[in-house]
């Protein structure tokens, strides 16, 4: 894969051409994948306050005038790694609790309910993302979200027996297999 393509992984490109997560869960997937641990740190799409602001604006998670100071960008990255931690069985719950933001039950004219952020700005963005996490746990879709065993990229496992372990067999899977193969050959 060329660098130009690699830089699109997580947004325009999903490794292995995997279908993205369904519904609003796609937004949470994109959030986790604003950084791929396999890529250089400065490729992080929310790595600086400016980049974080641009990403949040593009996803309509904040309004035009909202500012994203350093601390908020850092909070987002902490939240991202904690949500990823839910997929890698890292220790995530305490960090998520510390970063939580309030949601309200909104009711439209037809009586349909949705969870909406109770605040604006970064708190609103965090609330929206955690609301999606909550919805995905209710529908069961969250149980199909996985983190690649190698690069920790978040992908949606549509396989029948939910057995997928790598973002794309052709990238991470083969690399992992090759390494095991060479280790065996070297007698490690
Ligand atoms: Zn991977």
XYZ file of C-alpha atoms and ligand atoms in Angstrom:
189
model
C 0.000 0.000 0.000
C 1.344 3.435 -0.918
C 1.645 6.244 1.611
C -1.112 8.241 -0.080
C -3.493 5.314 0.401
C -2.268 4.578 3.911
C -3.115 8.115 4.944
C -6.728 7.442 3.909
C -7.033 4.324 6.049
C -9.722 4.807 8.663
C -11.575 7.448 6.672
C -11.874 6.831 2.932
C -10.283 3.381 2.996
C -11.037 0.386 5.173
C -8.277 -2.222 5.119
C -9.151 -5.279 3.079
C -12.214 -3.506 1.691
C -14.181 -4.492 4.777
C -17.652 -2.938 4.946
C -17.837 -0.205 7.546
C -19.836 -0.430 10.759
C -23.616 0.081 10.351
C -25.509 3.303 11.084
C -24.101 5.772 13.569
C -21.567 3.224 14.766
C -19.548 4.170 11.674
C -18.829 7.562 13.253
C -17.488 5.924 16.417
C -15.415 3.560 14.280
C -13.951 6.528 12.390
C -13.204 8.197 15.722
C -11.241 5.191 17.003
C -9.474 5.025 13.657
C -8.379 8.674 13.673
C -5.132 6.997 14.560
C -3.726 3.633 13.577
C -0.897 2.442 15.839
C 0.921 1.151 12.796
C 1.322 4.639 11.325
C 3.568 7.558 12.380
C 2.253 9.565 15.373
C 1.987 12.765 13.322
C -0.626 11.091 11.091
C -3.029 11.235 14.047
C -6.144 13.009 12.726
C -6.814 14.536 16.141
C -3.160 14.821 17.124
C -3.188 18.624 17.500
C -5.944 21.058 18.570
C -6.204 22.325 14.958
C -6.527 18.830 13.508
C -8.989 17.788 16.226
C -11.128 20.845 15.517
C -11.115 20.188 11.771
C -12.066 16.543 12.279
C -14.887 17.365 14.716
C -16.215 20.053 12.366
C -16.140 17.693 9.392
C -18.175 15.169 11.393
C -20.538 17.919 12.602
C -19.703 17.095 16.205
C -19.024 20.743 17.065
C -20.363 24.044 15.767
C -18.502 26.527 13.572
C -17.496 28.832 16.401
C -16.456 26.124 18.877
C -12.854 26.204 20.005
C -10.775 23.128 20.771
C -7.992 24.018 23.192
C -5.053 21.724 23.875
C -6.679 20.100 26.910
C -9.805 19.187 24.927
C -7.787 17.629 22.119
C -5.849 15.633 24.731
C -9.135 14.576 26.349
C -10.410 13.329 22.986
C -7.288 11.268 22.420
C -7.594 9.804 25.912
C -11.242 8.977 25.231
C -10.331 7.401 21.903
C -7.737 5.107 23.430
C -10.127 4.183 26.252
C -12.850 3.210 23.748
C -10.241 1.249 21.814
C -9.349 -0.303 25.181
C -12.864 -1.762 25.375
C -12.012 -3.695 22.212
C -8.536 -4.793 23.263
C -9.575 -5.593 26.861
C -7.386 -2.807 28.075
C -8.295 -1.009 31.286
C -10.768 1.475 29.937
C -13.794 1.852 32.198
C -12.305 4.313 34.699
C -11.029 6.582 31.921
C -14.410 6.471 30.188
C -16.209 7.317 33.412
C -13.860 10.237 34.043
C -14.544 11.593 30.538
C -18.296 11.051 30.426
C -20.647 13.858 29.344
C -24.437 14.140 29.835
C -27.077 12.979 27.343
C -30.788 13.712 27.351
C -33.668 11.724 25.896
C -35.040 13.830 23.037
C -38.557 13.115 21.743
C -39.702 14.076 18.247
C -43.255 14.923 17.174
C -44.006 11.272 16.436
C -42.902 10.297 19.934
C -39.661 8.663 18.809
C -36.804 8.951 21.266
C -33.155 9.638 20.608
C -30.218 10.368 22.877
C -28.924 13.882 22.332
C -26.003 15.662 23.939
C -27.097 17.981 26.748
C -24.174 20.354 26.164
C -22.482 21.958 23.195
C -18.801 22.092 22.263
C -16.441 19.325 23.225
C -18.781 17.976 25.935
C -21.445 17.606 23.263
C -19.038 15.762 20.971
C -17.973 13.396 23.762
C -21.619 12.802 24.730
C -22.536 11.978 21.122
C -19.693 9.475 20.807
C -20.512 7.787 24.129
C -24.215 7.779 23.162
C -23.318 5.840 20.024
C -21.333 3.396 22.151
C -24.390 2.927 24.369
C -26.749 2.400 21.414
C -24.379 -0.116 19.839
C -24.280 -2.073 23.077
C -28.101 -2.135 23.186
C -28.420 -3.366 19.600
C -25.592 -5.864 20.000
C -23.599 -4.304 17.153
C -20.829 -3.416 19.592
C -20.070 -7.122 20.076
C -19.035 -7.223 16.409
C -16.592 -4.352 16.758
C -13.038 -5.638 17.016
C -9.581 -4.173 17.273
C -7.059 -5.700 14.904
C -4.717 -7.913 16.892
C -1.769 -6.282 15.222
C -2.480 -2.590 14.570
C -5.550 -2.132 16.822
C -7.522 -0.644 13.958
C -11.251 -0.890 14.769
C -13.286 -2.942 12.306
C -16.771 -4.408 12.134
C -16.725 -8.198 12.033
C -19.511 -9.425 9.760
C -18.286 -13.016 9.722
C -20.877 -15.575 10.837
C -18.874 -16.936 13.742
C -17.314 -13.563 14.634
C -13.872 -15.027 14.250
C -12.047 -12.208 12.420
C -8.892 -11.160 14.260
C -7.085 -8.878 11.822
C -8.156 -5.695 10.081
C -7.276 -7.304 6.756
C -5.731 -10.718 6.340
C -3.665 -9.386 3.441
C -2.010 -6.675 5.537
C -1.834 -7.471 9.237
C -2.767 -11.158 9.119
C -0.024 -12.093 6.662
C 2.507 -9.993 8.471
C 1.717 -11.724 11.742
C 1.811 -15.110 10.065
C 5.093 -14.332 8.330
C 6.668 -13.292 11.589
C 5.555 -16.521 13.230
C 6.946 -18.401 10.246
C 10.353 -16.729 10.450
C 10.455 -17.194 14.203
C 9.853 -20.889 13.697
C 12.561 -21.054 11.021
C 15.029 -19.342 13.288
C 14.073 -21.798 16.014
C 12.863 -19.128 18.430
Zn -4.332 -4.437 11.390
